[in-house]
Coordinates of C-alpha atoms and ligand atoms in Angstrom, one line a residue:
N1 CA 1.6 34.2 99.7
K2 CA 1.1 30.5 98.9
I3 CA 3.0 27.7 100.2
I4 CA 2.6 24.3 98.9
V5 CA 4.1 21.2 100.9
I6 CA 4.3 17.6 99.2
G7 CA 4.1 14.9 101.7
A8 CA 2.3 15.0 105.0
V9 CA 4.6 13.2 107.5
A10 CA 7.6 13.8 109.1
G11 CA 9.1 16.6 107.0
G12 CA 6.0 17.7 105.6
A13 CA 3.6 18.2 108.2
T14 CA 6.3 19.7 110.6
V15 CA 7.5 22.2 108.1
A16 CA 3.9 23.4 107.7
S17 CA 3.5 23.5 111.2
Q18 CA 6.7 25.2 111.9
I19 CA 5.9 28.1 109.1
R20 CA 2.4 28.5 110.6
R21 CA 3.8 29.1 114.1
L22 CA 6.0 32.0 112.4
D23 CA 3.7 33.2 109.7
K24 CA 0.1 33.7 110.3
E25 CA -0.8 35.0 106.9
S26 CA 0.3 32.6 104.2
E27 CA -2.0 29.9 102.7
I28 CA -0.5 26.6 103.5
V29 CA -1.6 23.5 101.3
I30 CA -0.3 20.1 101.9
Y31 CA -0.7 17.3 99.3
E32 CA -0.4 13.8 100.5
K33 CA -0.8 10.6 97.9
D34 CA -1.8 8.3 100.6
R35 CA -4.6 7.8 103.4
D36 CA -2.9 9.2 106.2
M37 CA -0.8 12.2 107.7
S38 CA 1.5 12.6 110.6
F39 CA 1.9 9.0 111.5
A40 CA 4.7 7.7 113.7
N41 CA 6.5 5.6 111.0
C42 CA 9.3 5.0 113.6
G43 CA 6.7 3.5 116.1
L44 CA 5.2 1.1 113.6
P45 CA 7.3 -1.9 114.4
Y46 CA 6.4 -1.5 118.1
Y47 CA 2.7 -1.1 117.5
L48 CA 3.0 -4.5 115.5
G49 CA 4.8 -6.0 118.3
G50 CA 2.0 -4.9 120.8
I51 CA 4.5 -3.0 122.9
V52 CA 2.5 0.2 121.9
N53 CA -0.9 -1.1 122.1
N54 CA -3.0 1.9 121.0
R55 CA -3.3 2.6 117.7
D56 CA -4.4 6.2 118.1
L57 CA -0.8 7.0 119.5
M58 CA 0.5 6.1 115.9
L59 CA -1.4 9.0 114.4
S60 CA -0.5 12.2 115.9
A61 CA -2.8 14.5 113.6
T62 CA -5.5 14.4 111.1
P63 CA -6.4 16.9 108.4
E64 CA -9.4 18.2 110.3
Q65 CA -7.2 19.1 113.3
F66 CA -4.6 20.7 111.0
N67 CA -7.4 22.7 109.6
N68 CA -9.0 23.9 112.7
K69 CA -6.1 24.4 114.9
K70 CA -3.4 25.5 112.6
D71 CA -5.4 26.8 109.3
I72 CA -3.5 24.4 107.1
T73 CA -5.2 22.6 104.3
V74 CA -4.1 18.9 104.1
K75 CA -5.6 16.9 101.1
T76 CA -4.8 13.2 101.6
Y77 CA -5.2 10.8 98.3
H78 CA -3.6 13.7 96.4
E79 CA -0.7 13.0 94.6
A80 CA 1.9 15.5 93.0
I81 CA 2.4 14.3 89.5
A82 CA 4.5 16.9 87.7
L83 CA 6.5 20.2 88.6
N84 CA 6.3 23.1 86.2
A85 CA 9.0 25.4 87.6
Q86 CA 8.6 27.9 85.0
D87 CA 4.9 28.9 85.8
K88 CA 5.5 27.7 89.3
T89 CA 2.7 25.3 89.5
I90 CA 2.4 21.5 90.2
S91 CA -0.1 19.0 88.7
V92 CA -1.9 17.2 91.2
K93 CA -4.0 13.9 90.7
N94 CA -6.9 13.4 93.3
H95 CA -6.9 9.6 93.5
Q96 CA -10.5 9.5 95.0
T97 CA -12.2 11.2 91.8
G98 CA -9.4 10.8 89.3
D99 CA -9.5 14.6 88.5
I100 CA -6.2 16.1 87.7
F101 CA -5.6 19.9 88.3
T102 CA -2.8 22.5 88.7
D103 CA -2.1 24.6 91.6
H104 CA 0.0 27.6 91.9
Y105 CA 2.8 28.2 94.5
D106 CA 4.9 30.9 95.6
Q107 CA 7.1 28.6 97.6
L108 CA 7.1 24.6 97.2
I109 CA 8.5 22.5 99.9
L110 CA 9.1 18.9 98.8
S111 CA 9.1 16.1 101.6
P112 CA 7.9 13.0 99.5
G113 CA 10.3 10.7 101.3
C114 CA 11.3 7.2 100.2
R115 CA 9.4 4.1 99.4
A116 CA 10.1 0.5 100.5
R117 CA 11.8 -1.6 97.7
T118 CA 9.8 -4.5 96.7
L119 CA 10.6 -8.0 95.6
P120 CA 9.4 -9.3 92.3
F121 CA 6.9 -11.8 93.5
E122 CA 3.2 -11.8 93.4
S123 CA 1.9 -13.1 96.9
N124 CA -0.8 -11.9 99.0
R125 CA 1.6 -13.2 102.0
L126 CA 4.4 -10.7 101.1
F127 CA 4.4 -7.3 102.9
T128 CA 6.6 -4.3 103.3
L129 CA 6.3 -1.8 106.0
R130 CA 6.6 1.9 105.4
N131 CA 3.2 3.5 106.6
L132 CA 0.2 3.1 108.8
E133 CA -1.4 1.5 105.9
D134 CA 1.0 -1.2 105.6
T135 CA 0.9 -1.6 109.4
D136 CA -2.9 -2.0 109.3
R137 CA -2.7 -4.6 106.4
I138 CA -0.2 -6.6 108.1
E139 CA -1.9 -6.4 111.6
S140 CA -5.4 -7.7 110.0
F141 CA -3.6 -10.2 108.0
I142 CA -1.9 -11.5 111.2
E143 CA -5.1 -11.5 113.2
E144 CA -7.3 -13.0 110.1
Q145 CA -4.8 -15.7 109.1
H146 CA -3.9 -16.6 112.6
V147 CA -0.1 -16.2 111.8
Q148 CA 2.2 -18.3 113.4
K149 CA 5.3 -18.3 111.3
A150 CA 7.0 -15.3 109.7
L151 CA 10.1 -14.9 107.3
I152 CA 11.8 -11.5 107.2
I153 CA 14.1 -10.7 104.3
G154 CA 16.9 -8.2 104.9
T155 CA 18.7 -7.0 107.9
G156 CA 18.2 -3.3 108.2
Y157 CA 17.0 -1.6 111.2
V158 CA 13.3 -2.1 110.3
S159 CA 13.7 -5.5 109.7
L160 CA 15.4 -6.2 112.9
E161 CA 12.9 -4.1 114.8
I162 CA 10.1 -6.3 113.3
L163 CA 12.0 -9.5 114.3
E164 CA 12.3 -8.3 117.7
N165 CA 8.4 -7.4 117.8
F166 CA 7.3 -10.8 116.2
Y167 CA 9.2 -12.7 118.6
Y168 CA 7.7 -10.9 121.6
R169 CA 4.2 -11.2 120.0
G170 CA 4.8 -15.1 119.8
I171 CA 5.4 -15.4 115.8
K172 CA 8.0 -17.8 115.1
T173 CA 10.3 -15.9 112.7
T174 CA 13.1 -16.8 110.6
L175 CA 15.5 -14.1 109.2
I176 CA 17.5 -14.4 106.0
H177 CA 19.7 -11.7 104.1
R178 CA 21.4 -12.0 100.8
S179 CA 25.0 -11.2 101.9
E180 CA 27.1 -11.2 104.9
Q181 CA 26.8 -7.6 105.4
I182 CA 23.9 -7.0 107.8
N183 CA 22.8 -3.7 109.3
K184 CA 25.1 -1.5 107.4
S185 CA 25.2 1.6 109.8
M186 CA 27.6 -0.5 112.2
D187 CA 30.8 -2.0 111.8
N188 CA 30.0 -5.3 110.6
D189 CA 31.9 -7.3 112.9
L190 CA 30.4 -5.6 115.9
N191 CA 27.1 -6.9 114.5
Q192 CA 28.1 -10.3 116.0
V193 CA 26.0 -9.5 119.0
I194 CA 22.9 -9.7 116.7
F195 CA 23.6 -13.2 115.9
E196 CA 24.2 -14.1 119.4
E197 CA 21.0 -12.4 120.4
I198 CA 19.0 -14.2 117.9
K199 CA 20.8 -17.7 118.5
K200 CA 20.1 -17.3 122.2
R201 CA 16.3 -17.2 121.2
D202 CA 16.5 -20.2 118.8
I203 CA 15.8 -17.7 115.7
P204 CA 16.5 -19.4 112.7
F205 CA 18.7 -17.2 110.3
R206 CA 20.7 -17.5 106.9
L207 CA 23.0 -15.4 105.4
N208 CA 23.7 -15.4 101.6
E209 CA 20.4 -16.5 101.2
E210 CA 17.4 -15.3 98.8
I211 CA 14.1 -16.1 97.8
T212 CA 13.8 -17.7 94.4
N213 CA 9.9 -18.5 94.5
I214 CA 6.8 -18.1 96.5
N215 CA 3.7 -20.3 95.9
D216 CA 1.2 -19.5 98.3
K217 CA 2.9 -20.5 102.0
T218 CA 5.7 -22.4 100.4
V219 CA 8.8 -20.6 99.9
T220 CA 11.7 -21.6 97.7
F221 CA 15.2 -20.4 98.5
K222 CA 18.6 -20.0 96.5
S223 CA 20.1 -22.7 98.9
G224 CA 17.6 -25.2 97.8
H225 CA 15.8 -25.0 101.0
I226 CA 11.9 -24.9 100.9
E227 CA 9.7 -24.1 103.8
D228 CA 6.3 -22.9 104.7
F229 CA 5.5 -19.5 106.1
D230 CA 2.3 -17.6 106.8
I231 CA 3.8 -14.1 106.2
I232 CA 6.8 -12.8 104.6
I233 CA 7.9 -9.2 105.2
A234 CA 10.7 -7.7 102.9
G235 CA 12.8 -5.0 104.2
V236 CA 15.2 -4.9 101.5
G237 CA 16.1 -1.0 101.0
I238 CA 14.2 2.2 100.2
E239 CA 14.0 4.1 96.9
P240 CA 13.4 8.0 96.7
N241 CA 9.8 9.2 95.6
S242 CA 11.2 11.4 93.0
D243 CA 10.2 9.8 89.8
W244 CA 7.3 12.3 89.1
L245 CA 10.1 15.1 89.1
K246 CA 12.3 13.4 86.3
T247 CA 10.4 15.5 83.7
S248 CA 10.9 18.8 85.4
S249 CA 14.0 21.1 85.5
L250 CA 14.7 20.0 89.0
K251 CA 18.0 18.2 89.6
L252 CA 18.1 14.6 90.8
N253 CA 21.4 12.9 91.4
D254 CA 21.9 9.6 89.7
K255 CA 20.0 7.7 92.9
G256 CA 16.9 10.0 92.3
Y257 CA 17.7 11.9 95.7
I258 CA 17.4 15.9 95.4
P259 CA 20.8 17.8 96.1
V260 CA 20.1 20.9 98.2
N261 CA 22.4 23.4 99.5
E262 CA 22.8 24.6 103.2
Y263 CA 19.2 26.2 103.1
F264 CA 17.5 23.2 101.6
E265 CA 17.1 25.2 98.2
T266 CA 17.2 22.9 95.3
N267 CA 18.4 24.2 91.7
V268 CA 15.2 25.7 91.0
N269 CA 14.0 29.1 92.7
D270 CA 11.6 28.8 95.6
V271 CA 11.6 25.0 95.6
Y272 CA 13.0 23.8 98.8
A273 CA 13.3 19.9 99.7
I274 CA 13.7 18.2 103.2
G275 CA 13.8 14.8 104.8
D276 CA 14.6 11.3 103.2
I277 CA 14.5 12.6 99.7
I278 CA 17.4 15.0 99.9
E279 CA 21.3 14.6 99.1
T280 CA 22.9 16.9 101.7
F281 CA 26.4 16.9 103.3
Y282 CA 28.1 15.6 106.3
R283 CA 28.6 18.2 109.0
H284 CA 32.2 17.3 109.8
T285 CA 33.6 16.1 106.5
K286 CA 31.4 18.2 104.1
K287 CA 31.2 15.4 101.8
R288 CA 27.8 14.9 100.1
T289 CA 25.5 12.1 101.4
S290 CA 21.9 11.0 101.8
I291 CA 20.7 10.1 105.4
T292 CA 17.3 8.9 105.5
L293 CA 16.4 9.3 109.4
A294 CA 13.9 11.5 111.1
W295 CA 15.9 13.8 113.0
G296 CA 17.2 15.6 109.7
A297 CA 13.7 16.1 108.6
H298 CA 12.8 17.8 111.6
R299 CA 15.8 20.1 111.8
A300 CA 15.2 21.1 108.1
A301 CA 11.6 21.9 108.8
S302 CA 12.6 24.2 111.6
L303 CA 15.4 25.8 109.6
I304 CA 13.2 26.6 106.5
A305 CA 10.3 28.1 108.6
E306 CA 12.8 30.5 110.4
N307 CA 14.5 31.5 107.2
L308 CA 10.8 31.9 105.4
S309 CA 9.7 34.2 108.1
L310 CA 12.8 36.5 107.9
D311 CA 12.4 40.2 106.7
N312 CA 15.7 40.4 105.6
P313 CA 16.8 37.5 103.6
H314 CA 20.5 38.2 104.5
D315 CA 19.8 36.9 107.8
K316 CA 19.2 33.4 106.7
V317 CA 20.4 30.6 109.0
S318 CA 22.6 28.0 107.2
F319 CA 22.1 24.2 108.0
K320 CA 25.6 22.8 109.2
G321 CA 25.0 19.3 107.9
L322 CA 24.3 15.7 109.3
L323 CA 26.2 13.0 111.3
G324 CA 23.8 10.1 110.5
T325 CA 23.7 9.6 114.4
N326 CA 21.8 6.4 114.6
I327 CA 20.8 3.3 117.0
V328 CA 18.7 0.1 116.7
R329 CA 17.6 -2.1 119.7
V330 CA 18.1 -5.7 118.9
F331 CA 16.7 -7.7 122.1
D332 CA 19.0 -6.9 124.9
Y333 CA 21.4 -5.0 122.8
A334 CA 21.7 -1.4 121.2
L335 CA 23.9 -0.6 118.4
G336 CA 24.6 2.9 117.4
S337 CA 26.7 4.8 115.2
V338 CA 27.7 8.4 114.0
G339 CA 29.6 9.9 111.4
I340 CA 30.8 8.5 108.2
S341 CA 30.0 4.9 107.1
E342 CA 32.4 2.3 107.6
S343 CA 32.8 1.9 103.8
E344 CA 33.6 5.9 103.6
L345 CA 36.6 5.5 106.0
S346 CA 38.8 4.2 103.1
D347 CA 38.9 7.9 101.9
Y348 CA 40.8 8.8 105.0
N349 CA 44.3 8.3 106.7
Y350 CA 42.7 7.2 110.2
T351 CA 43.3 5.4 113.4
M352 CA 40.6 3.5 115.3
I353 CA 40.8 3.1 119.2
E354 CA 38.6 0.7 121.0
Q355 CA 37.5 0.2 124.5
T356 CA 35.2 -2.4 126.2
Q357 CA 34.5 -1.4 129.6
K358 CA 31.3 -1.6 131.9
Q359 CA 28.8 1.2 131.7
H360 CA 29.1 1.9 135.1
A361 CA 31.1 1.0 138.5
G362 CA 31.8 -2.6 138.1
Y363 CA 30.9 -3.2 141.6
Y364 CA 27.5 -1.7 141.1
P365 CA 24.6 -4.3 139.9
V366 CA 24.1 -5.2 136.7
A367 CA 27.3 -3.7 135.3
E368 CA 27.4 -4.7 131.6
P369 CA 30.2 -4.2 129.0
I370 CA 30.1 -1.4 126.4
T371 CA 32.4 -1.5 123.5
L372 CA 33.0 1.8 122.1
R373 CA 35.1 2.6 118.9
V374 CA 36.2 5.8 117.8
Y375 CA 37.9 6.8 114.3
F376 CA 39.7 9.8 114.0
E377 CA 41.8 11.4 111.4
N378 CA 45.5 11.1 111.9
E379 CA 46.4 14.8 110.6
T380 CA 43.7 16.5 112.4
R381 CA 42.7 14.3 115.0
K382 CA 39.1 15.1 114.4
I383 CA 36.7 12.2 114.9
L384 CA 35.4 10.8 111.6
R385 CA 33.0 8.0 112.9
A386 CA 32.3 6.1 116.2
C387 CA 30.1 2.9 117.0
A388 CA 28.9 1.8 120.2
I389 CA 27.2 -1.6 121.3
G390 CA 26.1 -2.5 124.8
K391 CA 23.2 -3.4 126.9
D392 CA 22.9 -0.3 128.5
G393 CA 24.4 3.2 127.8
A394 CA 25.6 2.8 124.4
D395 CA 23.1 5.4 123.5
K396 CA 24.5 8.0 125.8
R397 CA 28.2 7.5 124.5
I398 CA 27.0 7.8 120.8
D399 CA 25.5 11.2 121.8
I400 CA 28.5 12.4 123.5
I401 CA 30.6 11.7 120.4
S402 CA 27.9 13.4 118.2
T403 CA 28.1 16.3 120.5
A404 CA 32.0 16.3 120.4
I405 CA 32.1 16.0 116.7
I406 CA 29.5 19.1 116.4
G407 CA 32.0 21.0 118.7
E408 CA 35.0 19.7 116.5
L409 CA 36.8 18.3 119.5
T410 CA 39.7 16.1 118.7
V411 CA 40.2 12.4 120.0
D412 CA 42.4 13.9 122.8
D413 CA 39.8 16.0 123.7
L414 CA 37.8 13.2 124.9
R415 CA 39.9 13.1 128.0
D416 CA 38.4 16.2 129.2
V417 CA 34.9 15.3 128.8
E418 CA 33.7 15.6 132.5
I419 CA 30.9 13.0 132.7
A420 CA 28.5 12.9 135.5
Y421 CA 29.7 10.3 137.8
A422 CA 28.1 8.2 140.5
P423 CA 28.2 4.5 140.8
P424 CA 24.9 3.7 139.0
F425 CA 25.8 5.9 136.0
S426 CA 29.5 5.6 134.9
S427 CA 33.0 5.5 136.1
P428 CA 35.5 8.2 137.2
K429 CA 37.3 7.3 133.8
D430 CA 34.3 6.7 131.6
I431 CA 34.7 4.8 128.3
V432 CA 34.7 8.0 126.5
N433 CA 37.5 9.2 128.7
M434 CA 39.3 6.0 128.1
I435 CA 39.3 6.5 124.3
G436 CA 41.1 9.8 124.8
Y437 CA 43.6 8.2 126.9
K438 CA 44.3 5.3 124.6
A439 CA 44.6 7.5 121.6
Q440 CA 48.0 9.0 123.1
Ligands
FAD1 P1 8.0 10.5 105.0 O1 7.8 10.5 106.5 O2 8.3 9.1 104.6 O3 6.7 11.2 104.4 C1 6.8 11.1 103.1 C2 5.3 11.3 102.5 O4 4.9 11.9 101.3 C3 4.6 9.8 102.5 O5 3.4 9.8 103.3 C4 4.4 9.7 101.0 O6 3.1 9.1 100.8 C5 4.1 11.4 100.3 N1 4.3 11.4 99.1 C6 5.4 10.8 98.3 N2 5.4 11.2 97.1 C7 4.2 12.1 96.9 C8 3.6 12.9 95.9 N3 4.2 12.9 94.7 N4 2.6 13.6 96.2 C9 2.1 13.5 97.4 N5 2.7 12.9 98.6 C10 3.7 12.2 98.1 N6 14.1 7.2 111.4 C11 14.7 7.4 112.5 O7 15.4 8.2 112.6 N7 14.4 6.6 113.8 C12 13.8 5.5 113.7 O8 13.7 4.6 114.7 C13 13.1 5.2 112.5 N8 12.4 4.1 112.4 C14 11.7 3.9 111.4 C15 10.7 2.8 111.2 C16 10.0 2.4 110.1 C17 9.2 1.4 110.1 C18 10.0 3.4 108.9 C19 9.3 3.2 107.6 C20 10.8 4.4 108.9 C21 11.7 4.8 110.1 N9 12.6 5.8 110.4 C22 13.1 6.0 111.5 C23 12.7 6.7 109.2 C24 12.0 8.0 109.2 O9 10.5 7.5 109.3 C25 11.9 8.8 107.9 O10 13.4 9.4 108.0 C26 11.2 10.1 108.1 O11 9.7 9.8 108.0 C27 11.2 11.0 106.5 O12 10.6 12.1 106.5 P2 10.1 12.4 105.1 O13 9.1 13.5 105.3 O14 11.2 12.7 104.3 O15 9.2 11.1 104.7

């Protein structure tokens, strides 16, 4: 049996390892179009900021290690360029030699992820951040050019993380965004703390602003503003790496994501897809969605490995769906959310309960407020979405609500969540309980 995996990072490397854990026999080959495998995407902004100062920690495995320890073949600089579902082959281009060859699979697992969207300007000062190669390029540019002034375009979590890290590194950074809707995972009004944090640090920012021209260091903006920057980082969204599949019989949705069922099966036999590339469904509402975060890639990898190792396919374990649980830190604040997005709420008849209270006993030192918002469906009282912001403890509350949604608790059940209480940790009526009381 031969298993081919496309993409060798979060989903791809994990699924191959998980399969090998349970299946010592099959041949496993991973094709990766770029230089590296198994790098820590999520850690890259912190490496650029010097918070993680050892580059080796950003690369958790090499093809040699995968070969020696796991008997998995990883071919980097090998790009899958076509899928021929009928004869179960893929065409692969070796970028080092230019050779194109075909390879046969019994099972094919696609984890090609997404790429950073770029801006239509020619400039050696303009960068995006998606992988370790990008990180190395940005790092050398900062060092060689003695970068002191940066411009960041966009306010998704990657942009916000780079902003924070450049600040700690001592690079004077300006932030712009083309609309007023920043950090889309969060209710937009709760994003106010982001502006407060960046104002406090004298970081210039402008909303409803775009670049119209870049001439070496000189950037011209839509507003008419002109300013020089040493480096420009664009964090303006992502696009699925599925163009090479358009000529195949594999179904893509109108945005280019691959729809999968609860077994991560695509419409083509023996072809699975996982990670950022998939269109899957929300756990609690069952509506279709794409959530481009690491947790889902890892969960899918384990589930596919388990299912492929079964003797009886009837015992297959099904995936229960995603909640999109997410969090970002912006200086002193954490902003997290879980569930459907703010814009999807309009499909429901819902009520929102909000509570602001200290993360632990008010008399205990460094008590800081958390704001927690929970949206629930009026008819069923099931939780649809929650947001939390605060300097400390927002992550815990989001994880509690995530667990509550998974357990299908209602907003009323939040009164019964028996939290671990001692003054440094929470209150006898924690903010999560208070949401339940307020909902009555
Ligand atoms: P990837 O990990 O992107 O891997 C896909 C790989 O496939 C790539 O290496 C690509 O080169 C390769 N590939 C693509 N097409 C082909 C082809 N045709 N042939 C061969 N190879 C191909 N998520 C979180 O949950 N929390 C975070 O804090 C977080 N921080 C992040 C910070 C940054 C800077 C970035 C870039 C991402 C972050 N993410 C975070 C997102 C997370 O990294 C992704 O959700 C996750 O990596 C998705 O895994 P994947 O396997 O689908 O795609």
